[in-house]
Amino acid sequence: MAVSRRLFRFGRSLRTATAVYLSTLIPGETELIVVVEDPKRRNNPVVTIPVELMEVLAAAECVTVLTGAGVSAESGVPTFRDAQTGLWAKFSPEELATPRAFRRDPRLVWEWYEWRRILVAGALPNPAHLALAEMQNIFHRFHLITQNVDGLHQRAGSRNVIELHGNISRTKCSEEGTIISSCKDTGNIPPKCPSCGALLRPDVVWFEEPMPEMEMRQATDASTHCNVFFSIGTSTVVYPAASLPVEALRSGAMVVEINPQVTPFTAKARFALAGAAGVVLPELLKALKASRGT
Ligand code: OAD
């Protein structure tokens, strides 16, 4: 197995270096670029975006992005699988995010989502969300697919976001599936559907539930008809969302992963930018604008 290491140093010395561009070829030809931040230079980190990626982006007609909980981590919204802070480290998905859990204890499930709703409502879009919102105006066709239910992409100004797992701020009838914008507070927890009296639930996709058809079709289409596909802030372990980067690869797109950690998909990506989305994406946007003279 050939491993070539190239170390580029920025700044005066390694200690003050703001970014170390460490390119290692992971078997399968993935180039891993490790971004090491220097907290003292948080506001103007130097992240080098691979030239080959910039060249492909310069000619790209269509760019598709898939995001996960990692994109909202810098907004203070916990991810799911972080060993310490992840939601699934503290709570069991079986008890809170399945139709069976809701039938078993609807109040427990409702109150847990209410807690997350308040947390999300208090969060603000971070530089990653804002950079993606700007990127939609740079490319002829740009698709943003998210597994996140927090609505932070839309609050950052992203349009036509494909929400694969629903949105926590919406409520629907657990029987009819209709979205309920408001209902009288009768003290019931969960509240009841004003039209059929069934329990209301958050409009999110729970494990073992079917994916929303239209969104899944749009996501597959956007993933198999793009020049560059970014997989950002997702552990790529939850399907069918995790199959989208693979489908993009199969359809000939250049696939780039942005994640501080290695994921099951890293070795398949052409470039893996190992850094925080809130650091890497604003620099990518800066480089895109510079390359287009805007
Ligand atoms: P996970 O919590 O599984 O993964 C979050 C990923 O984000 C990890 O790979 C982290 O390394 C990475 N990450 C953390 N901080 C980051 C940062 N600042 N910038 C970039 N990446 C960062 O969350 P998802 O992959 O989104 O589904 O999980 C997928 C689905 O599983 C969710 O939509 C949810 C969950 O169960 C349902 O509940 C149906």
PDB file of C-alpha atoms in Angstrom, residues 4-291:
ATOM      1  CA  SER A   4       2.763   9.416   0.368  1.00  0.00           C
ATOM      2  CA  ARG A   5       2.788  12.170   2.920  1.00  0.00           C
ATOM      3  CA  ARG A   6       3.157  15.771   2.007  1.00  0.00           C
ATOM      4  CA  LEU A   7       3.230  18.284   4.745  1.00  0.00           C
ATOM      5  CA  PHE A   8       2.747  21.922   3.955  1.00  0.00           C
ATOM      6  CA  ARG A   9       3.288  24.489   6.616  1.00  0.00           C
ATOM      7  CA  PHE A  10       1.707  27.868   6.741  1.00  0.00           C
ATOM      8  CA  GLY A  11       2.725  30.710   8.916  1.00  0.00           C
ATOM      9  CA  ARG A  12       6.079  31.191  10.569  1.00  0.00           C
ATOM     10  CA  SER A  13       6.385  27.974  12.541  1.00  0.00           C
ATOM     11  CA  LEU A  14       4.358  24.886  13.159  1.00  0.00           C
ATOM     12  CA  ARG A  15       3.231  26.145  16.543  1.00  0.00           C
ATOM     13  CA  THR A  16       1.607  29.231  15.056  1.00  0.00           C
ATOM     14  CA  ALA A  17       0.497  27.494  11.925  1.00  0.00           C
ATOM     15  CA  THR A  18      -3.214  28.009  11.486  1.00  0.00           C
ATOM     16  CA  ALA A  19      -3.760  25.161   9.237  1.00  0.00           C
ATOM     17  CA  VAL A  20      -1.706  22.194   8.474  1.00  0.00           C
ATOM     18  CA  TYR A  21      -2.464  20.834   5.059  1.00  0.00           C
ATOM     19  CA  LEU A  22      -1.661  17.189   5.581  1.00  0.00           C
ATOM     20  CA  SER A  23      -2.360  15.218   2.519  1.00  0.00           C
ATOM     21  CA  THR A  24      -2.424  11.524   2.974  1.00  0.00           C
ATOM     22  CA  LEU A  25      -3.658   9.117   0.388  1.00  0.00           C
ATOM     23  CA  ILE A  26      -6.112   6.756   1.992  1.00  0.00           C
ATOM     24  CA  PRO A  27      -6.219   3.464   0.040  1.00  0.00           C
ATOM     25  CA  GLY A  28      -8.681   4.091  -2.753  1.00  0.00           C
ATOM     26  CA  GLU A  29      -7.030   7.426  -3.584  1.00  0.00           C
ATOM     27  CA  THR A  30      -8.876   9.611  -1.032  1.00  0.00           C
ATOM     28  CA  GLU A  31      -6.852  12.711  -0.228  1.00  0.00           C
ATOM     29  CA  LEU A  32      -7.296  13.562   3.451  1.00  0.00           C
ATOM     30  CA  ILE A  33      -6.702  17.218   4.240  1.00  0.00           C
ATOM     31  CA  VAL A  34      -6.463  17.811   7.981  1.00  0.00           C
ATOM     32  CA  VAL A  35      -7.373  21.308   9.164  1.00  0.00           C
ATOM     33  CA  VAL A  36      -5.723  22.091  12.481  1.00  0.00           C
ATOM     34  CA  GLU A  37      -7.148  25.272  13.910  1.00  0.00           C
ATOM     35  CA  ASP A  38      -5.214  27.776  15.963  1.00  0.00           C
ATOM     36  CA  PRO A  39      -7.812  29.247  18.346  1.00  0.00           C
ATOM     37  CA  LYS A  40      -5.850  32.513  18.326  1.00  0.00           C
ATOM     38  CA  ARG A  41      -6.592  32.928  14.624  1.00  0.00           C
ATOM     39  CA  ARG A  42     -10.178  31.660  14.650  1.00  0.00           C
ATOM     40  CA  ASN A  43     -11.428  34.635  12.684  1.00  0.00           C
ATOM     41  CA  ASN A  44      -9.116  34.230   9.718  1.00  0.00           C
ATOM     42  CA  PRO A  45      -8.081  30.600   9.460  1.00  0.00           C
ATOM     43  CA  VAL A  46      -6.085  29.604   6.383  1.00  0.00           C
ATOM     44  CA  VAL A  47      -7.640  26.474   4.916  1.00  0.00           C
ATOM     45  CA  THR A  48      -6.228  25.367   1.593  1.00  0.00           C
ATOM     46  CA  ILE A  49      -8.823  23.942  -0.750  1.00  0.00           C
ATOM     47  CA  PRO A  50      -7.277  21.405  -3.180  1.00  0.00           C
ATOM     48  CA  VAL A  51      -6.568  22.940  -6.593  1.00  0.00           C
ATOM     49  CA  GLU A  52      -8.176  19.980  -8.362  1.00  0.00           C
ATOM     50  CA  LEU A  53     -11.403  20.566  -6.423  1.00  0.00           C
ATOM     51  CA  MET A  54     -11.395  24.280  -7.303  1.00  0.00           C
ATOM     52  CA  GLU A  55     -10.870  23.426 -10.982  1.00  0.00           C
ATOM     53  CA  VAL A  56     -13.820  21.036 -11.016  1.00  0.00           C
ATOM     54  CA  LEU A  57     -15.978  23.535  -9.110  1.00  0.00           C
ATOM     55  CA  ALA A  58     -15.027  26.291 -11.561  1.00  0.00           C
ATOM     56  CA  ALA A  59     -16.495  24.234 -14.410  1.00  0.00           C
ATOM     57  CA  ALA A  60     -19.375  22.718 -12.392  1.00  0.00           C
ATOM     58  CA  GLU A  61     -22.925  23.129 -13.688  1.00  0.00           C
ATOM     59  CA  CYS A  62     -24.515  21.380 -10.745  1.00  0.00           C
ATOM     60  CA  VAL A  63     -23.420  20.984  -7.129  1.00  0.00           C
ATOM     61  CA  THR A  64     -25.277  18.882  -4.553  1.00  0.00           C
ATOM     62  CA  VAL A  65     -24.755  18.983  -0.797  1.00  0.00           C
ATOM     63  CA  LEU A  66     -25.892  16.480   1.854  1.00  0.00           C
ATOM     64  CA  THR A  67     -25.731  17.691   5.449  1.00  0.00           C
ATOM     65  CA  GLY A  68     -26.089  16.052   8.835  1.00  0.00           C
ATOM     66  CA  ALA A  69     -26.117  17.043  12.485  1.00  0.00           C
ATOM     67  CA  GLY A  70     -22.438  18.061  12.405  1.00  0.00           C
ATOM     68  CA  VAL A  71     -23.371  21.196  10.440  1.00  0.00           C
ATOM     69  CA  SER A  72     -25.490  22.408  13.356  1.00  0.00           C
ATOM     70  CA  ALA A  73     -23.003  21.394  16.067  1.00  0.00           C
ATOM     71  CA  GLU A  74     -21.368  24.847  16.019  1.00  0.00           C
ATOM     72  CA  SER A  75     -24.850  26.348  16.633  1.00  0.00           C
ATOM     73  CA  GLY A  76     -25.016  24.417  19.915  1.00  0.00           C
ATOM     74  CA  VAL A  77     -27.410  21.747  18.604  1.00  0.00           C
ATOM     75  CA  PRO A  78     -26.120  18.347  19.809  1.00  0.00           C
ATOM     76  CA  THR A  79     -25.298  15.726  17.187  1.00  0.00           C
ATOM     77  CA  PHE A  80     -26.596  12.180  17.622  1.00  0.00           C
ATOM     78  CA  ARG A  81     -23.589   9.923  17.849  1.00  0.00           C
ATOM     79  CA  ASP A  82     -20.926  11.965  19.585  1.00  0.00           C
ATOM     80  CA  ALA A  83     -19.818   9.662  22.399  1.00  0.00           C
ATOM     81  CA  GLN A  84     -20.145  12.324  25.088  1.00  0.00           C
ATOM     82  CA  THR A  85     -22.495  15.009  23.880  1.00  0.00           C
ATOM     83  CA  GLY A  86     -24.528  13.034  21.295  1.00  0.00           C
ATOM     84  CA  LEU A  87     -28.281  12.674  21.830  1.00  0.00           C
ATOM     85  CA  TRP A  88     -28.056   8.920  21.417  1.00  0.00           C
ATOM     86  CA  ALA A  89     -25.349   8.792  24.101  1.00  0.00           C
ATOM     87  CA  LYS A  90     -27.893  10.157  26.584  1.00  0.00           C
ATOM     88  CA  PHE A  91     -31.214   8.917  25.236  1.00  0.00           C
ATOM     89  CA  SER A  92     -32.232   5.727  23.526  1.00  0.00           C
ATOM     90  CA  PRO A  93     -33.551   6.091  19.993  1.00  0.00           C
ATOM     91  CA  GLU A  94     -35.678   2.979  20.583  1.00  0.00           C
ATOM     92  CA  GLU A  95     -37.484   4.783  23.415  1.00  0.00           C
ATOM     93  CA  LEU A  96     -37.900   8.106  21.657  1.00  0.00           C
ATOM     94  CA  ALA A  97     -37.662   7.935  17.857  1.00  0.00           C
ATOM     95  CA  THR A  98     -39.812   5.012  16.696  1.00  0.00           C
ATOM     96  CA  PRO A  99     -43.586   4.652  16.106  1.00  0.00           C
ATOM     97  CA  ARG A 100     -43.618   1.884  18.770  1.00  0.00           C
ATOM     98  CA  ALA A 101     -42.057   4.273  21.329  1.00  0.00           C
ATOM     99  CA  PHE A 102     -44.781   6.834  20.564  1.00  0.00           C
ATOM    100  CA  ARG A 103     -47.550   4.260  20.985  1.00  0.00           C
ATOM    101  CA  ARG A 104     -45.954   3.036  24.215  1.00  0.00           C
ATOM    102  CA  ASP A 105     -45.427   6.473  25.830  1.00  0.00           C
ATOM    103  CA  PRO A 106     -46.646   9.400  23.677  1.00  0.00           C
ATOM    104  CA  ARG A 107     -46.127  11.919  26.485  1.00  0.00           C
ATOM    105  CA  LEU A 108     -42.433  10.952  26.931  1.00  0.00           C
ATOM    106  CA  VAL A 109     -41.800  11.264  23.179  1.00  0.00           C
ATOM    107  CA  TRP A 110     -43.718  14.535  22.832  1.00  0.00           C
ATOM    108  CA  GLU A 111     -41.930  16.142  25.764  1.00  0.00           C
ATOM    109  CA  TRP A 112     -38.517  15.063  24.446  1.00  0.00           C
ATOM    110  CA  TYR A 113     -39.241  16.709  21.092  1.00  0.00           C
ATOM    111  CA  GLU A 114     -40.578  19.775  22.889  1.00  0.00           C
ATOM    112  CA  TRP A 115     -37.199  20.023  24.693  1.00  0.00           C
ATOM    113  CA  ARG A 116     -35.383  19.762  21.335  1.00  0.00           C
ATOM    114  CA  ARG A 117     -37.753  22.300  19.748  1.00  0.00           C
ATOM    115  CA  ILE A 118     -36.911  24.882  22.422  1.00  0.00           C
ATOM    116  CA  LEU A 119     -33.195  24.152  22.014  1.00  0.00           C
ATOM    117  CA  VAL A 120     -33.383  24.545  18.222  1.00  0.00           C
ATOM    118  CA  ALA A 121     -35.547  27.684  18.434  1.00  0.00           C
ATOM    119  CA  GLY A 122     -32.829  29.253  20.614  1.00  0.00           C
ATOM    120  CA  ALA A 123     -30.028  28.337  18.194  1.00  0.00           C
ATOM    121  CA  LEU A 124     -28.687  30.548  15.366  1.00  0.00           C
ATOM    122  CA  PRO A 125     -27.372  29.542  11.958  1.00  0.00           C
ATOM    123  CA  ASN A 126     -23.546  29.329  12.051  1.00  0.00           C
ATOM    124  CA  PRO A 127     -20.930  30.212   9.369  1.00  0.00           C
ATOM    125  CA  ALA A 128     -21.433  26.774   7.746  1.00  0.00           C
ATOM    126  CA  HIS A 129     -25.165  27.398   7.205  1.00  0.00           C
ATOM    127  CA  LEU A 130     -24.482  30.938   5.976  1.00  0.00           C
ATOM    128  CA  ALA A 131     -21.778  29.819   3.515  1.00  0.00           C
ATOM    129  CA  LEU A 132     -24.090  27.166   2.030  1.00  0.00           C
ATOM    130  CA  ALA A 133     -26.849  29.766   1.662  1.00  0.00           C
ATOM    131  CA  GLU A 134     -24.440  31.932  -0.361  1.00  0.00           C
ATOM    132  CA  MET A 135     -23.178  29.008  -2.413  1.00  0.00           C
ATOM    133  CA  GLN A 136     -26.686  28.447  -3.857  1.00  0.00           C
ATOM    134  CA  ASN A 137     -26.264  31.718  -5.791  1.00  0.00           C
ATOM    135  CA  ILE A 138     -22.891  30.736  -7.263  1.00  0.00           C
ATOM    136  CA  PHE A 139     -23.796  27.590  -9.198  1.00  0.00           C
ATOM    137  CA  HIS A 140     -26.195  27.224 -12.112  1.00  0.00           C
ATOM    138  CA  ARG A 141     -27.875  24.349 -10.256  1.00  0.00           C
ATOM    139  CA  PHE A 142     -27.419  23.813  -6.513  1.00  0.00           C
ATOM    140  CA  HIS A 143     -29.222  21.265  -4.359  1.00  0.00           C
ATOM    141  CA  LEU A 144     -29.166  21.139  -0.553  1.00  0.00           C
ATOM    142  CA  ILE A 145     -30.321  17.873   1.006  1.00  0.00           C
ATOM    143  CA  THR A 146     -30.428  17.692   4.797  1.00  0.00           C
ATOM    144  CA  GLN A 147     -31.038  15.022   7.402  1.00  0.00           C
ATOM    145  CA  ASN A 148     -31.407  17.796   9.980  1.00  0.00           C
ATOM    146  CA  VAL A 149     -34.835  18.623  11.354  1.00  0.00           C
ATOM    147  CA  ASP A 150     -33.747  21.983  12.868  1.00  0.00           C
ATOM    148  CA  GLY A 151     -34.615  24.323   9.974  1.00  0.00           C
ATOM    149  CA  LEU A 152     -31.313  26.204  10.425  1.00  0.00           C
ATOM    150  CA  HIS A 153     -30.482  26.010   6.698  1.00  0.00           C
ATOM    151  CA  GLN A 154     -33.722  27.793   5.853  1.00  0.00           C
ATOM    152  CA  ARG A 155     -33.124  30.360   8.617  1.00  0.00           C
ATOM    153  CA  ALA A 156     -29.705  31.039   7.042  1.00  0.00           C
ATOM    154  CA  GLY A 157     -31.428  31.806   3.727  1.00  0.00           C
ATOM    155  CA  SER A 158     -31.148  28.479   1.893  1.00  0.00           C
ATOM    156  CA  ARG A 159     -34.029  27.900  -0.539  1.00  0.00           C
ATOM    157  CA  ASN A 160     -35.691  24.647  -1.634  1.00  0.00           C
ATOM    158  CA  VAL A 161     -34.001  22.629   1.098  1.00  0.00           C
ATOM    159  CA  ILE A 162     -34.801  18.917   0.674  1.00  0.00           C
ATOM    160  CA  GLU A 163     -35.675  17.792   4.220  1.00  0.00           C
ATOM    161  CA  LEU A 164     -35.222  14.022   4.249  1.00  0.00           C
ATOM    162  CA  HIS A 165     -36.109  13.526   7.914  1.00  0.00           C
ATOM    163  CA  GLY A 166     -38.787  16.195   8.283  1.00  0.00           C
ATOM    164  CA  ASN A 167     -38.763  19.317  10.438  1.00  0.00           C
ATOM    165  CA  ILE A 168     -39.119  19.466  14.230  1.00  0.00           C
ATOM    166  CA  SER A 169     -40.993  22.781  14.215  1.00  0.00           C
ATOM    167  CA  ARG A 170     -43.895  21.229  12.285  1.00  0.00           C
ATOM    168  CA  THR A 171     -46.638  19.148  13.918  1.00  0.00           C
ATOM    169  CA  LYS A 172     -48.860  16.592  12.215  1.00  0.00           C
ATOM    170  CA  CYS A 173     -51.780  14.302  13.026  1.00  0.00           C
ATOM    171  CA  SER A 174     -50.497  10.816  13.892  1.00  0.00           C
ATOM    172  CA  GLU A 175     -53.511   9.277  12.083  1.00  0.00           C
ATOM    173  CA  GLU A 176     -54.185  11.475   9.034  1.00  0.00           C
ATOM    174  CA  GLY A 177     -50.635  12.790   8.593  1.00  0.00           C
ATOM    175  CA  THR A 178     -51.954  16.298   7.986  1.00  0.00           C
ATOM    176  CA  ILE A 179     -49.771  19.211   9.095  1.00  0.00           C
ATOM    177  CA  ILE A 180     -51.444  21.097  11.953  1.00  0.00           C
ATOM    178  CA  SER A 181     -50.337  24.715  12.111  1.00  0.00           C
ATOM    179  CA  SER A 182     -52.160  25.540  15.335  1.00  0.00           C
ATOM    180  CA  CYS A 183     -54.514  23.895  17.844  1.00  0.00           C
ATOM    181  CA  LYS A 184     -56.304  25.045  20.996  1.00  0.00           C
ATOM    182  CA  ASP A 185     -54.337  24.259  24.186  1.00  0.00           C
ATOM    183  CA  THR A 186     -56.596  21.857  26.038  1.00  0.00           C
ATOM    184  CA  GLY A 187     -53.824  20.739  28.399  1.00  0.00           C
ATOM    185  CA  ASN A 188     -53.533  17.331  26.687  1.00  0.00           C
ATOM    186  CA  ILE A 189     -49.920  16.146  26.213  1.00  0.00           C
ATOM    187  CA  PRO A 190     -49.530  15.393  23.376  1.00  0.00           C
ATOM    188  CA  PRO A 191     -52.302  17.665  22.085  1.00  0.00           C
ATOM    189  CA  LYS A 192     -55.101  16.130  19.977  1.00  0.00           C
ATOM    190  CA  CYS A 193     -55.866  16.621  16.304  1.00  0.00           C
ATOM    191  CA  PRO A 194     -58.610  19.288  15.976  1.00  0.00           C
ATOM    192  CA  SER A 195     -60.208  17.337  13.118  1.00  0.00           C
ATOM    193  CA  CYS A 196     -60.082  13.649  14.159  1.00  0.00           C
ATOM    194  CA  GLY A 197     -59.003  13.732  17.807  1.00  0.00           C
ATOM    195  CA  ALA A 198     -55.955  11.502  17.285  1.00  0.00           C
ATOM    196  CA  LEU A 199     -52.675  12.411  18.997  1.00  0.00           C
ATOM    197  CA  LEU A 200     -50.435  14.998  17.355  1.00  0.00           C
ATOM    198  CA  ARG A 201     -46.744  14.275  16.782  1.00  0.00           C
ATOM    199  CA  PRO A 202     -43.680  16.113  15.407  1.00  0.00           C
ATOM    200  CA  ASP A 203     -43.371  16.017  11.595  1.00  0.00           C
ATOM    201  CA  VAL A 204     -40.108  14.053  11.659  1.00  0.00           C
ATOM    202  CA  VAL A 205     -39.215  10.638  10.224  1.00  0.00           C
ATOM    203  CA  TRP A 206     -38.760   8.026  12.921  1.00  0.00           C
ATOM    204  CA  PHE A 207     -36.724   4.851  12.587  1.00  0.00           C
ATOM    205  CA  GLU A 208     -38.618   2.053  10.801  1.00  0.00           C
ATOM    206  CA  GLU A 209     -40.861   4.639   9.121  1.00  0.00           C
ATOM    207  CA  PRO A 210     -40.992   5.132   5.340  1.00  0.00           C
ATOM    208  CA  MET A 211     -39.057   8.082   3.926  1.00  0.00           C
ATOM    209  CA  PRO A 212     -41.042  10.968   2.403  1.00  0.00           C
ATOM    210  CA  GLU A 213     -41.397   9.882  -1.238  1.00  0.00           C
ATOM    211  CA  MET A 214     -41.070  13.223  -3.014  1.00  0.00           C
ATOM    212  CA  GLU A 215     -38.054  14.326  -0.987  1.00  0.00           C
ATOM    213  CA  MET A 216     -36.322  10.956  -1.494  1.00  0.00           C
ATOM    214  CA  ARG A 217     -36.929  11.162  -5.253  1.00  0.00           C
ATOM    215  CA  GLN A 218     -35.600  14.753  -5.367  1.00  0.00           C
ATOM    216  CA  ALA A 219     -32.549  13.763  -3.283  1.00  0.00           C
ATOM    217  CA  THR A 220     -31.706  10.773  -5.473  1.00  0.00           C
ATOM    218  CA  ASP A 221     -32.130  12.866  -8.605  1.00  0.00           C
ATOM    219  CA  ALA A 222     -29.933  15.663  -7.236  1.00  0.00           C
ATOM    220  CA  SER A 223     -27.266  13.133  -6.168  1.00  0.00           C
ATOM    221  CA  THR A 224     -27.085  11.314  -9.502  1.00  0.00           C
ATOM    222  CA  HIS A 225     -27.067  14.452 -11.685  1.00  0.00           C
ATOM    223  CA  CYS A 226     -24.322  16.612 -10.221  1.00  0.00           C
ATOM    224  CA  ASN A 227     -20.663  17.355 -10.980  1.00  0.00           C
ATOM    225  CA  VAL A 228     -19.610  17.743  -7.341  1.00  0.00           C
ATOM    226  CA  PHE A 229     -21.270  16.203  -4.272  1.00  0.00           C
ATOM    227  CA  PHE A 230     -20.413  17.364  -0.737  1.00  0.00           C
ATOM    228  CA  SER A 231     -21.131  15.129   2.273  1.00  0.00           C
ATOM    229  CA  ILE A 232     -20.920  17.475   5.251  1.00  0.00           C
ATOM    230  CA  GLY A 233     -21.257  16.773   8.987  1.00  0.00           C
ATOM    231  CA  THR A 234     -22.826  13.341   8.692  1.00  0.00           C
ATOM    232  CA  SER A 235     -21.566  10.016  10.056  1.00  0.00           C
ATOM    233  CA  THR A 236     -23.041   8.295   6.953  1.00  0.00           C
ATOM    234  CA  VAL A 237     -24.459   5.421   9.014  1.00  0.00           C
ATOM    235  CA  VAL A 238     -28.203   6.075   8.623  1.00  0.00           C
ATOM    236  CA  TYR A 239     -29.790   4.820   5.397  1.00  0.00           C
ATOM    237  CA  PRO A 240     -31.120   5.626   2.887  1.00  0.00           C
ATOM    238  CA  ALA A 241     -29.467   9.082   3.282  1.00  0.00           C
ATOM    239  CA  ALA A 242     -26.048   7.432   3.623  1.00  0.00           C
ATOM    240  CA  SER A 243     -26.463   5.823   0.187  1.00  0.00           C
ATOM    241  CA  LEU A 244     -26.618   9.221  -1.564  1.00  0.00           C
ATOM    242  CA  PRO A 245     -22.832   9.909  -1.584  1.00  0.00           C
ATOM    243  CA  VAL A 246     -22.306   6.411  -2.996  1.00  0.00           C
ATOM    244  CA  GLU A 247     -24.901   7.021  -5.721  1.00  0.00           C
ATOM    245  CA  ALA A 248     -23.213  10.321  -6.562  1.00  0.00           C
ATOM    246  CA  LEU A 249     -19.865   8.535  -6.835  1.00  0.00           C
ATOM    247  CA  ARG A 250     -21.385   5.885  -9.106  1.00  0.00           C
ATOM    248  CA  SER A 251     -22.874   8.584 -11.322  1.00  0.00           C
ATOM    249  CA  GLY A 252     -19.394  10.078 -11.842  1.00  0.00           C
ATOM    250  CA  ALA A 253     -19.532  13.074  -9.508  1.00  0.00           C
ATOM    251  CA  MET A 254     -16.447  14.184  -7.564  1.00  0.00           C
ATOM    252  CA  VAL A 255     -17.384  13.477  -3.932  1.00  0.00           C
ATOM    253  CA  VAL A 256     -15.945  15.551  -1.111  1.00  0.00           C
ATOM    254  CA  GLU A 257     -16.444  14.889   2.604  1.00  0.00           C
ATOM    255  CA  ILE A 258     -16.191  17.647   5.228  1.00  0.00           C
ATOM    256  CA  ASN A 259     -16.013  16.172   8.728  1.00  0.00           C
ATOM    257  CA  PRO A 260     -13.474  16.453  11.566  1.00  0.00           C
ATOM    258  CA  GLN A 261     -13.776  12.692  12.045  1.00  0.00           C
ATOM    259  CA  VAL A 262     -13.254   9.778   9.673  1.00  0.00           C
ATOM    260  CA  THR A 263     -16.519   8.089   8.653  1.00  0.00           C
ATOM    261  CA  PRO A 264     -17.339   4.820   6.844  1.00  0.00           C
ATOM    262  CA  PHE A 265     -17.499   6.899   3.670  1.00  0.00           C
ATOM    263  CA  THR A 266     -14.159   8.761   4.013  1.00  0.00           C
ATOM    264  CA  ALA A 267     -12.124   6.209   2.046  1.00  0.00           C
ATOM    265  CA  LYS A 268     -14.524   6.504  -0.906  1.00  0.00           C
ATOM    266  CA  ALA A 269     -14.364  10.309  -1.142  1.00  0.00           C
ATOM    267  CA  ARG A 270     -11.969  12.004  -3.588  1.00  0.00           C
ATOM    268  CA  PHE A 271     -11.158  14.635  -0.946  1.00  0.00           C
ATOM    269  CA  ALA A 272     -11.837  14.480   2.788  1.00  0.00           C
ATOM    270  CA  LEU A 273     -11.503  17.905   4.401  1.00  0.00           C
ATOM    271  CA  ALA A 274     -11.042  16.949   8.027  1.00  0.00           C
ATOM    272  CA  GLY A 275     -12.181  20.090   9.802  1.00  0.00           C
ATOM    273  CA  ALA A 276     -15.236  21.804  11.235  1.00  0.00           C
ATOM    274  CA  ALA A 277     -17.835  22.824   8.650  1.00  0.00           C
ATOM    275  CA  GLY A 278     -17.993  26.315  10.180  1.00  0.00           C
ATOM    276  CA  VAL A 279     -14.276  26.736   9.417  1.00  0.00           C
ATOM    277  CA  VAL A 280     -13.926  24.936   6.088  1.00  0.00           C
ATOM    278  CA  LEU A 281     -17.095  26.156   4.283  1.00  0.00           C
ATOM    279  CA  PRO A 282     -16.497  29.925   4.666  1.00  0.00           C
ATOM    280  CA  GLU A 283     -12.977  29.368   3.272  1.00  0.00           C
ATOM    281  CA  LEU A 284     -14.349  27.325   0.395  1.00  0.00           C
ATOM    282  CA  LEU A 285     -16.822  30.119  -0.328  1.00  0.00           C
ATOM    283  CA  LYS A 286     -14.008  32.715  -0.205  1.00  0.00           C
ATOM    284  CA  ALA A 287     -11.966  30.646  -2.684  1.00  0.00           C
ATOM    285  CA  LEU A 288     -15.004  30.241  -4.978  1.00  0.00           C
ATOM    286  CA  LYS A 289     -15.668  33.956  -4.996  1.00  0.00           C
ATOM    287  CA  ALA A 290     -11.981  34.712  -5.602  1.00  0.00           C
ATOM    288  CA  SER A 291     -11.926  32.271  -8.523  1.00  0.00           C
TER     289      SER A 291
END
